[in-house]
Coordinates of C-alpha atoms and ligand atoms in Angstrom, one line a residue:
Chain A
M1 CA 32.2 -5.6 27.0
S2 CA 28.9 -3.9 26.6
F3 CA 26.0 -5.6 25.0
F4 CA 25.9 -2.9 22.3
E5 CA 28.9 -0.8 21.4
I6 CA 29.9 1.6 18.8
K7 CA 33.6 2.3 18.5
D8 CA 35.3 5.2 16.7
L9 CA 32.6 5.4 14.0
I10 CA 33.4 7.7 11.1
F11 CA 30.8 8.4 8.4
K12 CA 30.9 10.8 5.5
A13 CA 28.1 11.8 3.2
G14 CA 29.9 12.8 0.1
D15 CA 32.7 15.0 1.4
K16 CA 30.9 16.0 4.5
K17 CA 32.0 14.3 7.7
I18 CA 28.9 13.6 9.7
L19 CA 30.2 11.3 12.4
D20 CA 33.8 11.8 13.4
G21 CA 35.0 9.0 15.7
L22 CA 31.7 8.5 17.6
S23 CA 31.7 5.9 20.4
I24 CA 28.8 4.9 22.6
T25 CA 27.7 1.9 24.6
T26 CA 24.4 0.5 25.8
G27 CA 23.9 -2.4 28.2
H28 CA 21.1 -5.1 28.3
S29 CA 17.7 -3.6 29.1
E30 CA 19.2 -0.2 29.3
I31 CA 17.7 3.0 27.9
H32 CA 20.3 5.3 26.5
A33 CA 19.1 8.7 25.5
L34 CA 20.9 10.6 22.7
L35 CA 20.5 14.4 22.6
G36 CA 21.7 16.8 19.9
T37 CA 20.7 19.8 18.0
N38 CA 19.1 19.5 14.5
G39 CA 21.5 18.1 11.9
T40 CA 24.1 16.7 14.3
G41 CA 23.8 13.2 12.9
K42 CA 21.4 11.4 15.2
S43 CA 19.3 9.9 12.5
T44 CA 22.4 9.1 10.5
L45 CA 23.7 7.1 13.5
A46 CA 20.4 5.2 13.5
Y47 CA 20.7 4.3 9.8
L48 CA 24.2 3.2 10.4
I49 CA 23.2 0.9 13.2
M50 CA 20.4 -0.6 11.1
G51 CA 22.6 -0.9 8.0
C52 CA 20.6 1.2 5.6
E53 CA 21.7 1.5 2.0
G54 CA 24.3 4.2 1.6
Y55 CA 25.2 4.2 5.2
K56 CA 28.5 2.4 5.3
P57 CA 31.1 3.7 7.8
V58 CA 34.5 4.9 6.6
S59 CA 35.9 3.2 9.7
G60 CA 34.9 2.1 13.2
E61 CA 32.9 -0.8 14.5
I62 CA 29.3 -1.5 15.4
I63 CA 29.4 -4.4 17.9
F64 CA 26.2 -6.2 18.9
D65 CA 26.3 -9.0 21.4
G66 CA 30.0 -9.5 20.9
K67 CA 29.7 -9.6 17.1
V68 CA 30.8 -6.9 14.6
V69 CA 27.7 -6.3 12.4
N70 CA 29.2 -3.7 10.0
D71 CA 28.9 -6.0 7.0
L72 CA 25.4 -7.4 7.7
K73 CA 22.4 -6.4 5.7
I74 CA 19.4 -4.8 7.4
H75 CA 17.4 -8.0 7.7
E76 CA 20.4 -9.9 9.0
R77 CA 20.8 -7.3 11.7
A78 CA 17.0 -7.6 12.4
H79 CA 17.4 -11.3 12.8
L80 CA 20.0 -10.8 15.5
G81 CA 17.5 -8.6 17.3
I82 CA 18.3 -5.0 16.1
T83 CA 15.4 -2.9 14.9
M84 CA 14.5 0.8 14.6
A85 CA 11.5 3.1 14.5
W86 CA 12.1 5.9 12.0
Q87 CA 11.8 9.6 12.7
E88 CA 9.3 9.8 9.8
P89 CA 7.9 6.3 9.2
V90 CA 6.9 5.5 5.6
R91 CA 3.4 4.7 4.5
F92 CA 2.2 1.5 2.9
E93 CA -0.8 1.1 0.6
G94 CA -3.0 -1.9 1.2
I95 CA -1.5 -3.1 4.5
S96 CA -3.7 -3.0 7.5
V97 CA -2.5 -2.0 10.9
K98 CA -3.3 -5.5 12.1
D99 CA -1.2 -7.2 9.4
Y100 CA 1.6 -4.6 9.8
I101 CA 2.0 -5.3 13.5
T102 CA 2.0 -9.1 12.9
L103 CA 4.1 -9.1 9.8
K104 CA 7.0 -11.0 11.4
N105 CA 5.6 -12.0 14.7
K106 CA 2.4 -13.8 13.8
D107 CA 1.7 -14.7 17.4
A108 CA 1.7 -11.1 18.6
N109 CA -1.7 -9.8 19.7
P110 CA -1.9 -6.5 17.8
S111 CA -4.6 -5.1 20.1
H112 CA -2.2 -5.4 23.0
Y113 CA 0.5 -3.4 21.2
L114 CA -1.8 -0.7 20.0
E115 CA -3.1 -0.2 23.5
M116 CA 0.5 0.0 24.7
A117 CA 1.0 2.8 22.2
G118 CA -2.1 4.6 23.4
L119 CA -4.3 3.7 20.4
H120 CA -7.8 2.2 20.7
P121 CA -7.6 -1.2 18.8
A122 CA -11.2 -1.1 17.6
F123 CA -10.5 2.2 15.7
Y124 CA -7.2 1.1 14.2
L125 CA -6.9 -2.6 13.5
Q126 CA -8.6 -2.5 10.2
R127 CA -7.2 0.9 9.1
M128 CA -4.5 0.9 6.5
V129 CA -0.9 2.0 7.3
D130 CA -1.3 4.6 4.5
K131 CA -1.6 8.3 3.9
S132 CA -4.9 8.3 5.7
L133 CA -3.2 8.1 9.1
S134 CA -2.2 11.2 10.9
G135 CA 1.5 11.7 11.6
G136 CA 1.2 11.0 15.3
E137 CA -1.0 7.9 14.6
R138 CA 1.6 6.6 12.2
K139 CA 4.4 7.0 14.7
R140 CA 2.5 5.2 17.4
I141 CA 1.7 2.3 15.1
E142 CA 5.4 2.1 14.2
L143 CA 6.3 1.9 17.9
A144 CA 3.6 -0.8 18.4
S145 CA 4.9 -2.8 15.5
I146 CA 8.5 -2.8 16.7
L147 CA 7.5 -3.5 20.3
A148 CA 5.7 -6.6 18.9
L149 CA 9.1 -7.8 17.5
N150 CA 10.6 -8.2 20.9
P151 CA 13.9 -6.8 19.8
K152 CA 17.1 -7.0 21.7
L153 CA 18.0 -3.5 20.7
A154 CA 15.5 -0.8 19.6
V155 CA 16.7 2.4 18.1
L156 CA 13.9 4.9 18.5
D157 CA 14.4 8.0 16.4
E158 CA 12.4 10.8 18.0
P159 CA 9.4 8.6 19.1
D160 CA 8.0 11.7 20.7
S161 CA 8.0 14.0 17.7
G162 CA 4.6 14.7 16.3
I163 CA 3.0 13.3 19.5
D164 CA 0.7 15.8 21.2
M165 CA 1.8 17.1 24.6
L166 CA -1.0 15.4 26.5
S167 CA 0.2 12.0 25.3
T168 CA 3.8 12.2 26.4
Q169 CA 3.0 9.6 29.1
D170 CA 1.9 7.1 26.4
I171 CA 5.3 7.4 24.7
I172 CA 7.1 7.1 28.1
N173 CA 5.0 3.9 28.7
V174 CA 6.0 2.4 25.4
I175 CA 9.7 3.1 25.9
N176 CA 9.5 1.6 29.4
A177 CA 7.8 -1.4 27.9
F178 CA 10.8 -2.1 25.7
K179 CA 13.0 -2.1 28.8
K180 CA 10.6 -4.3 30.7
N181 CA 10.7 -6.8 27.8
G182 CA 14.5 -6.9 28.1
S183 CA 15.2 -4.7 25.1
A184 CA 18.0 -2.2 25.1
V185 CA 16.9 1.2 23.7
L186 CA 18.8 3.9 22.0
L187 CA 16.4 6.8 22.5
I188 CA 16.9 9.8 20.2
T189 CA 14.9 12.7 21.5
H190 CA 14.6 16.5 21.8
R191 CA 12.4 16.4 24.9
E192 CA 13.9 16.6 28.3
E193 CA 11.1 14.9 30.1
I194 CA 11.5 11.9 27.8
A195 CA 15.3 11.9 28.1
L196 CA 14.9 11.8 31.9
I197 CA 13.4 8.3 31.9
A198 CA 16.7 6.9 30.4
D199 CA 19.3 5.1 32.5
K200 CA 22.0 7.2 30.9
A201 CA 22.3 9.9 28.2
S202 CA 24.8 11.3 25.8
Q203 CA 25.0 14.4 23.8
L204 CA 26.1 14.3 20.2
C205 CA 27.9 17.3 18.7
G206 CA 30.6 17.8 16.0
G207 CA 30.2 14.1 15.0
K208 CA 31.2 12.9 18.5
I209 CA 29.7 12.2 21.9
V210 CA 30.6 15.3 23.8
C211 CA 29.0 14.5 27.1
S212 CA 27.8 11.3 28.7
G213 CA 26.3 10.5 32.1
S214 CA 23.1 10.7 34.0
P215 CA 20.3 12.1 31.9
G216 CA 19.8 15.0 34.3
K217 CA 23.5 16.0 34.0
V218 CA 23.6 15.7 30.2
A219 CA 20.3 17.6 29.8
E220 CA 21.7 20.4 31.9
Y221 CA 24.9 20.5 29.9
Y222 CA 22.9 20.5 26.7
K223 CA 20.7 23.3 27.8
S224 CA 23.6 25.4 29.0
R225 CA 24.5 25.7 25.3
Q226 CA 28.2 25.4 26.1
C227 CA 28.6 23.1 23.2
L228 CA 26.8 25.0 20.5
V229 CA 29.7 27.3 20.0
C230 CA 31.8 24.5 18.6
R231 CA 29.3 23.0 16.1
D232 CA 31.8 22.0 13.6
E233 CA 34.8 21.6 15.9
V234 CA 35.5 19.1 18.6
C235 CA 33.8 20.2 21.8
A236 CA 36.1 21.3 24.6
Y237 CA 34.0 19.4 27.1
V238 CA 35.0 15.9 26.0
Chain B
M1 CA -19.9 -33.6 -14.1
S2 CA -22.2 -31.1 -15.9
E3 CA -20.9 -27.9 -17.3
I4 CA -22.5 -25.8 -14.6
D5 CA -21.0 -28.0 -11.9
N6 CA -17.6 -27.5 -13.5
L7 CA -18.1 -23.7 -13.6
I8 CA -19.2 -23.6 -10.0
K9 CA -16.2 -25.7 -9.0
A10 CA -13.9 -23.4 -10.9
V11 CA -15.5 -20.4 -9.2
A12 CA -15.0 -22.1 -5.8
E13 CA -11.4 -22.9 -6.6
A14 CA -10.8 -19.3 -7.5
G15 CA -12.0 -18.4 -4.0
G16 CA -15.6 -17.5 -4.9
D17 CA -18.7 -18.6 -3.0
K18 CA -20.2 -21.6 -4.7
G19 CA -23.5 -21.2 -2.9
I20 CA -24.3 -18.0 -4.8
L21 CA -25.8 -19.6 -7.9
A22 CA -28.2 -21.6 -5.8
N23 CA -29.4 -18.6 -3.8
S24 CA -32.7 -17.3 -5.2
D25 CA -32.2 -13.9 -3.5
I26 CA -29.2 -13.2 -5.6
A27 CA -29.5 -12.4 -9.3
H28 CA -26.9 -14.1 -11.5
L29 CA -25.9 -15.0 -15.0
A30 CA -23.5 -17.8 -15.6
V31 CA -21.9 -18.3 -19.0
N32 CA -19.4 -20.8 -20.2
E33 CA -18.0 -19.9 -23.6
H34 CA -21.1 -19.0 -25.5
K35 CA -23.6 -21.0 -23.5
I36 CA -25.8 -19.6 -20.8
L37 CA -25.7 -22.2 -18.1
S38 CA -27.9 -20.5 -15.5
A39 CA -29.6 -17.2 -14.8
N40 CA -31.7 -15.8 -12.0
K41 CA -33.5 -12.5 -11.7
V42 CA -34.6 -10.7 -8.6
E43 CA -37.3 -8.1 -8.2
G44 CA -36.3 -4.7 -9.7
I45 CA -34.0 -6.1 -12.4
E46 CA -35.0 -7.1 -15.9
V47 CA -32.6 -9.3 -17.8
E48 CA -32.7 -10.4 -21.4
A49 CA -29.9 -12.7 -22.4
K50 CA -29.4 -14.7 -25.5
E51 CA -26.6 -16.8 -26.9
T52 CA -24.9 -15.8 -30.1
L53 CA -22.5 -17.7 -32.3
T54 CA -19.4 -16.5 -30.4
G55 CA -20.8 -15.5 -27.0
I56 CA -23.8 -13.9 -25.5
E57 CA -25.8 -10.7 -25.6
A58 CA -27.4 -9.4 -22.4
K59 CA -29.6 -6.5 -21.7
V60 CA -29.9 -5.6 -18.0
I61 CA -32.2 -2.9 -16.7
V62 CA -32.4 -1.9 -13.0
L63 CA -35.8 -0.3 -12.7
E64 CA -36.4 3.2 -11.4
G65 CA -35.9 3.7 -7.7
M66 CA -35.0 0.1 -7.1
K67 CA -32.2 -0.6 -4.7
I68 CA -30.9 -4.1 -5.3
K69 CA -29.8 -5.4 -2.0
N70 CA -27.5 -8.3 -3.0
P71 CA -24.8 -7.9 -5.6
V72 CA -25.6 -9.3 -9.0
H73 CA -23.2 -12.1 -9.9
L74 CA -21.9 -12.6 -13.4
C75 CA -19.7 -15.6 -14.1
F76 CA -17.9 -15.7 -17.4
G77 CA -15.9 -18.8 -17.9
V78 CA -14.0 -20.5 -20.6
L79 CA -13.0 -23.8 -19.0
H80 CA -11.5 -25.4 -22.1
K81 CA -8.0 -24.7 -23.3
R82 CA -9.3 -22.9 -26.4
G83 CA -12.2 -20.7 -27.1
T84 CA -13.6 -17.3 -27.8
Q85 CA -16.1 -15.6 -25.7
E86 CA -17.7 -12.3 -26.8
I87 CA -19.9 -10.7 -24.3
K88 CA -22.1 -7.8 -25.3
M89 CA -23.7 -6.1 -22.3
D90 CA -26.2 -3.3 -22.3
V91 CA -26.7 -2.1 -18.8
R92 CA -29.1 0.6 -17.8
L93 CA -29.8 1.9 -14.3
E94 CA -33.0 4.0 -14.3
K95 CA -33.4 7.1 -12.2
N96 CA -32.4 6.6 -8.5
A97 CA -31.8 2.9 -9.0
S98 CA -28.8 1.3 -7.4
A99 CA -27.1 -2.0 -7.9
S100 CA -23.7 -3.6 -7.6
F101 CA -22.3 -6.3 -9.9
I102 CA -19.6 -8.7 -9.2
A103 CA -18.1 -10.4 -12.3
H104 CA -15.9 -13.5 -12.0
C105 CA -14.0 -14.2 -15.2
I106 CA -12.5 -17.6 -15.1
F107 CA -10.1 -19.1 -17.6
P108 CA -8.1 -21.6 -15.5
N109 CA -6.9 -23.8 -18.4
A110 CA -6.5 -21.2 -21.1
E111 CA -3.9 -21.9 -23.7
N112 CA -5.6 -19.9 -26.4
V113 CA -8.7 -18.1 -25.1
R114 CA -10.1 -14.7 -26.2
H115 CA -12.5 -12.9 -23.9
I116 CA -14.0 -9.8 -25.3
M117 CA -16.4 -7.6 -23.4
D118 CA -18.2 -4.8 -25.1
A119 CA -20.4 -2.9 -22.6
V120 CA -22.6 0.1 -22.9
V121 CA -23.7 1.4 -19.6
E122 CA -26.1 4.2 -18.8
I123 CA -26.6 5.4 -15.3
G124 CA -29.6 7.5 -14.8
E125 CA -30.1 10.5 -12.7
G126 CA -29.3 9.8 -9.1
A127 CA -28.5 6.2 -9.8
E128 CA -25.5 4.3 -8.5
M129 CA -23.7 1.4 -10.0
R130 CA -20.8 -0.5 -8.6
Y131 CA -19.0 -3.0 -10.8
S132 CA -16.2 -5.2 -9.7
E133 CA -14.5 -7.6 -12.1
T134 CA -12.1 -10.2 -10.9
H135 CA -10.1 -12.5 -13.2
Y136 CA -8.7 -15.9 -12.4
H137 CA -6.3 -17.0 -15.1
G138 CA -4.2 -20.1 -15.3
M139 CA -0.5 -20.2 -15.5
H140 CA -0.2 -20.7 -19.3
G141 CA -0.6 -17.0 -20.3
G142 CA -2.7 -17.9 -23.4
V143 CA -5.5 -15.5 -22.6
E144 CA -6.5 -12.4 -24.4
V145 CA -8.8 -10.1 -22.4
I146 CA -10.3 -7.1 -24.2
P147 CA -12.8 -5.3 -22.1
K148 CA -14.4 -2.2 -23.6
A149 CA -17.0 0.0 -21.9
V150 CA -18.7 3.2 -22.9
V151 CA -20.4 4.7 -19.9
K152 CA -22.7 7.6 -19.3
V153 CA -23.2 8.8 -15.7
G154 CA -26.2 11.0 -15.4
K155 CA -26.8 13.9 -13.1
N156 CA -26.0 13.1 -9.5
G157 CA -25.2 9.6 -10.6
R158 CA -22.4 7.5 -9.2
Y159 CA -20.2 4.9 -10.9
F160 CA -17.5 2.8 -9.3
T161 CA -15.5 0.1 -11.0
D162 CA -12.8 -2.1 -9.9
F163 CA -10.9 -4.4 -12.2
N164 CA -8.6 -7.0 -10.7
L165 CA -6.3 -9.4 -12.5
T166 CA -3.8 -10.5 -10.0
T167 CA -4.1 -14.2 -10.0
G168 CA -2.3 -16.3 -12.7
R169 CA -0.8 -15.0 -15.9
V170 CA -2.4 -12.0 -17.5
G171 CA -1.7 -12.9 -21.1
R172 CA -2.7 -9.9 -23.2
L173 CA -4.9 -7.3 -21.6
E174 CA -6.4 -4.4 -23.4
I175 CA -8.8 -2.3 -21.3
D176 CA -10.6 0.6 -22.9
Y177 CA -13.0 2.4 -20.7
S178 CA -14.6 5.7 -21.5
V179 CA -16.9 7.6 -19.1
T180 CA -18.8 10.8 -19.5
A181 CA -20.0 12.3 -16.3
D182 CA -22.9 14.7 -16.1
E183 CA -23.6 17.4 -13.4
N184 CA -22.5 16.3 -9.9
A185 CA -21.7 12.8 -11.1
V186 CA -19.0 10.8 -9.3
T187 CA -16.8 8.3 -11.1
E188 CA -14.1 6.1 -9.7
L189 CA -12.2 3.7 -11.9
T190 CA -9.7 1.4 -10.3
A191 CA -7.6 -1.3 -11.9
R192 CA -5.1 -3.6 -10.4
V193 CA -3.0 -5.9 -12.5
F194 CA 0.0 -8.2 -11.8
G195 CA 2.0 -9.2 -14.9
H196 CA 4.5 -11.9 -15.2
A197 CA 6.7 -13.6 -17.9
N198 CA 5.8 -11.9 -21.2
D199 CA 2.4 -10.6 -20.3
D200 CA 1.3 -7.6 -22.2
I201 CA -0.8 -5.0 -20.4
H202 CA -2.6 -2.0 -21.9
I203 CA -4.9 0.0 -19.9
K204 CA -6.7 3.1 -21.2
E205 CA -9.2 4.8 -19.1
K206 CA -10.9 8.1 -19.9
V207 CA -13.2 10.3 -18.0
V208 CA -14.9 13.3 -19.5
L209 CA -16.1 15.6 -16.8
A210 CA -18.8 17.2 -18.8
G211 CA -21.2 18.4 -16.1
R212 CA -20.8 21.1 -13.5
N213 CA -19.2 19.8 -10.2
S214 CA -18.6 16.3 -11.6
R215 CA -15.8 14.4 -10.0
S216 CA -13.6 11.5 -10.9
I217 CA -10.6 9.4 -9.8
I218 CA -8.7 7.0 -12.1
K219 CA -6.6 4.8 -10.0
T220 CA -4.3 2.2 -11.5
R221 CA -2.0 -0.1 -9.7
V222 CA 0.3 -2.4 -11.8
A223 CA 3.1 -4.6 -10.8
I224 CA 5.1 -6.4 -13.4
E225 CA 8.0 -8.8 -13.4
D226 CA 10.2 -10.9 -15.7
D227 CA 9.7 -9.6 -19.3
A228 CA 6.2 -8.2 -18.8
Q229 CA 5.2 -4.9 -20.3
A230 CA 2.6 -2.4 -19.2
E231 CA 1.2 0.8 -20.7
V232 CA -1.3 2.8 -18.7
I233 CA -3.1 5.8 -20.2
G234 CA -5.3 7.8 -17.9
I235 CA -7.2 10.6 -19.5
T236 CA -9.3 13.2 -17.7
E237 CA -11.0 16.1 -19.4
G238 CA -12.3 18.9 -17.3
C239 CA -14.9 20.7 -19.3
A240 CA -17.2 22.3 -16.8
E241 CA -17.2 24.6 -13.8
G242 CA -16.3 22.9 -10.6
A243 CA -15.2 19.7 -12.2
R244 CA -12.5 17.9 -10.3
G245 CA -10.5 15.0 -11.6
H246 CA -7.5 13.1 -10.4
V247 CA -5.3 10.4 -12.1
D248 CA -3.3 8.3 -9.8
C249 CA -1.0 5.7 -11.4
M250 CA 1.5 3.5 -9.7
E251 CA 3.6 0.9 -11.4
I252 CA 6.1 -1.3 -9.7
I253 CA 8.6 -3.0 -11.9
K254 CA 11.0 -5.9 -11.3
D255 CA 13.5 -7.8 -13.4
K256 CA 13.4 -6.7 -17.1
A257 CA 9.8 -5.6 -17.1
V258 CA 9.0 -2.3 -18.8
A259 CA 6.3 0.2 -17.7
K260 CA 4.9 3.3 -19.2
A261 CA 2.4 5.7 -17.8
I262 CA 0.8 8.4 -19.9
P263 CA -1.5 10.7 -17.9
I264 CA -3.4 13.0 -20.2
V265 CA -5.0 16.0 -18.6
Y266 CA -7.1 18.2 -20.7
V267 CA -9.0 21.2 -19.2
T268 CA -11.2 23.5 -21.2
N269 CA -12.9 25.3 -18.4
P270 CA -10.9 27.6 -16.2
L271 CA -13.0 26.7 -13.2
A272 CA -12.2 22.9 -13.6
K273 CA -9.2 21.3 -12.0
V274 CA -7.5 18.1 -12.9
T275 CA -4.4 16.7 -11.2
H276 CA -2.3 13.7 -11.8
E277 CA 0.4 11.7 -10.1
A278 CA 2.3 8.8 -11.6
A279 CA 5.0 6.8 -9.9
I280 CA 6.9 4.2 -11.8
G281 CA 9.9 2.3 -10.6
S282 CA 11.2 -0.4 -8.5
V283 CA 9.9 -0.9 -5.0
D284 CA 10.3 2.1 -2.7
K285 CA 13.6 1.9 -0.9
K286 CA 12.3 3.2 2.4
Q287 CA 9.4 0.8 2.4
M288 CA 11.8 -2.0 1.8
E289 CA 14.2 -0.9 4.5
T290 CA 11.4 -0.6 7.0
L291 CA 10.1 -4.1 6.3
M292 CA 13.6 -5.5 6.4
A293 CA 14.2 -3.8 9.8
H294 CA 11.1 -5.8 10.9
G295 CA 13.0 -8.9 9.9
L296 CA 11.6 -9.6 6.5
S297 CA 14.0 -10.8 3.8
P298 CA 14.2 -8.6 0.7
E299 CA 12.1 -11.1 -1.3
E300 CA 9.4 -11.2 1.5
A301 CA 9.4 -7.4 1.7
V302 CA 8.8 -7.0 -2.1
D303 CA 6.1 -9.5 -1.9
V304 CA 4.3 -7.7 1.0
I305 CA 4.6 -4.3 -0.8
V306 CA 3.3 -5.6 -4.1
K307 CA 0.5 -7.5 -2.5
G308 CA -0.4 -4.3 -0.7
I309 CA -0.6 -2.1 -3.7
L310 CA -2.6 -4.7 -5.6
R311 CA -5.1 -5.2 -2.7
Ligands
ATP1 N1 23.3 12.4 1.8 C1 23.7 13.5 2.4 N2 24.5 14.4 1.8 C2 24.9 15.5 2.5 N3 24.5 15.8 3.8 C3 23.8 14.9 4.4 C4 23.3 13.7 3.8 N4 22.6 13.0 4.6 C5 22.6 13.7 5.8 N5 23.3 14.8 5.6 C6 23.5 15.9 6.6 O1 24.0 15.2 7.8 C7 23.6 15.9 8.9 C8 23.0 15.0 9.9 O2 21.7 14.6 9.5 P1 20.7 13.8 10.4 O3 19.5 13.6 9.7 O4 21.4 12.6 10.9 O5 20.5 14.8 11.6 P2 19.7 14.7 13.0 O6 20.6 14.8 14.1 O7 18.9 13.4 13.0 O8 18.8 16.0 12.9 P3 17.2 16.2 13.4 O9 17.2 16.5 14.8 O10 16.8 17.4 12.6 O11 16.4 15.0 13.0 C9 22.7 17.0 8.4 O12 23.4 18.2 8.4 C10 22.3 16.6 7.1 O13 22.0 17.7 6.3
MG2 MG1 16.9 13.0 12.8

């Protein structure tokens, strides 16, 4: 059995079926890239994995390290080693970057993690994680903070969005750092060059995984637009 | 132990620096109930203080052009369980003077204590005043704090205040600040209060932007839990061309606490602009979920968020 596995997950928001029998697996220290057009349910999947309020599957199982975690609360999942970086991380008043990175892991060296995320510690440690940070800065700080947690599984929801083109390598370095630390990564991205660093990739469409395999192969399939015709139906490629 | 030693000890226990009253480079005024225990002046400041039946009266003048390097420390304590302390302050900063004041208000054993502050402040042209007041209350809740200030900020003047009551029970708090800002003047009023049990919090802050291009921010952060109540009134009047005001109120409530925010925005000049935002409610869900995804329990997450907004 895989270290992390989602089996036949169905999720509805109101009457709208968003995930329709989704299955996916990720091994130890494996980076699994998840591709999909806007609105296909990638972030929804991330919230379901983390156990956010209002994200309870209709059916299906989320299995982490051999244990079904469907009924666990967010922090209980976090204690097992699951964490996530949000597509749009929230801001906090009155919490410094330094305190934020060491919230749970007091022994972490915040400078080290900021550097990993391509930020100069001297400029950021004393800043607040509030509205004064730019979008890209906030995203990098979120990545630094969850890297400091040494998670077993990190769900990264578009870690590259809002990051300038010249800094793609910074983001690639962080993602690889998770792997090096032994974390499994579910990497949600729209950028091919980021997806290509993964060990494997999957494309989400119509609430299901419609294509899985090497990142190169999946990216090609994705770009070929074969799947876009079936947005709301089951993809013929499965 | 003498009264002054007791006050110094209480300041230190509240996290203050006990060396301050002994430092001759730092101006201070230390009062317990209605007794002046110690005072020190530095060059550029004139202080006249006298005891009254129920408190003290002080007149402070920062002389023209004088920039006072070290903050002036004011210690107001009522160390007994009961007592009334009425402070009358008349503060004047002359043209281009600048000074900052740090007030420690210490009522660690209060069961029935009233602390009334009545201040008249005049900030001259180009002068700058910073005033930070921090309260240390005990856990009985028997304190009544009634600070009132009428402030005039002159042309190009700057006025910043910061009121903090986040340690111990609030008791009953009734802030009433009123500021009039002249041309190009800048005013920032900040209050942070954490209420528990049946604490009763009333904050009323008003800024009249009377002069051209005057600017102001009224920022209030309140967290309340148990049966505490809070009412925050932030009033800004924009009366002159180019005046810019903003009212920013955030109240976080837990348990059965009840919060009210009343922003009043009043604009009489079409070239003035005043904005307000008020957020009242329980702790932000996404903030909670983010911290829980970092492994914090829900209780720890609330604690971190509340401490953050009160910081
Ligand atoms: N509470 C809800 N009610 C109705 N529809 C919802 C709700 N929450 C999400 N959706 C819909 O579910 C779909 C999936 O949303 P999700 O945010 O997961 O997409 P995504 O794949 O992450 O897209 P993007 O690439 O734009 O980030 C969208 O069509 C969205 O509008
Ligand atoms: Mg998304």
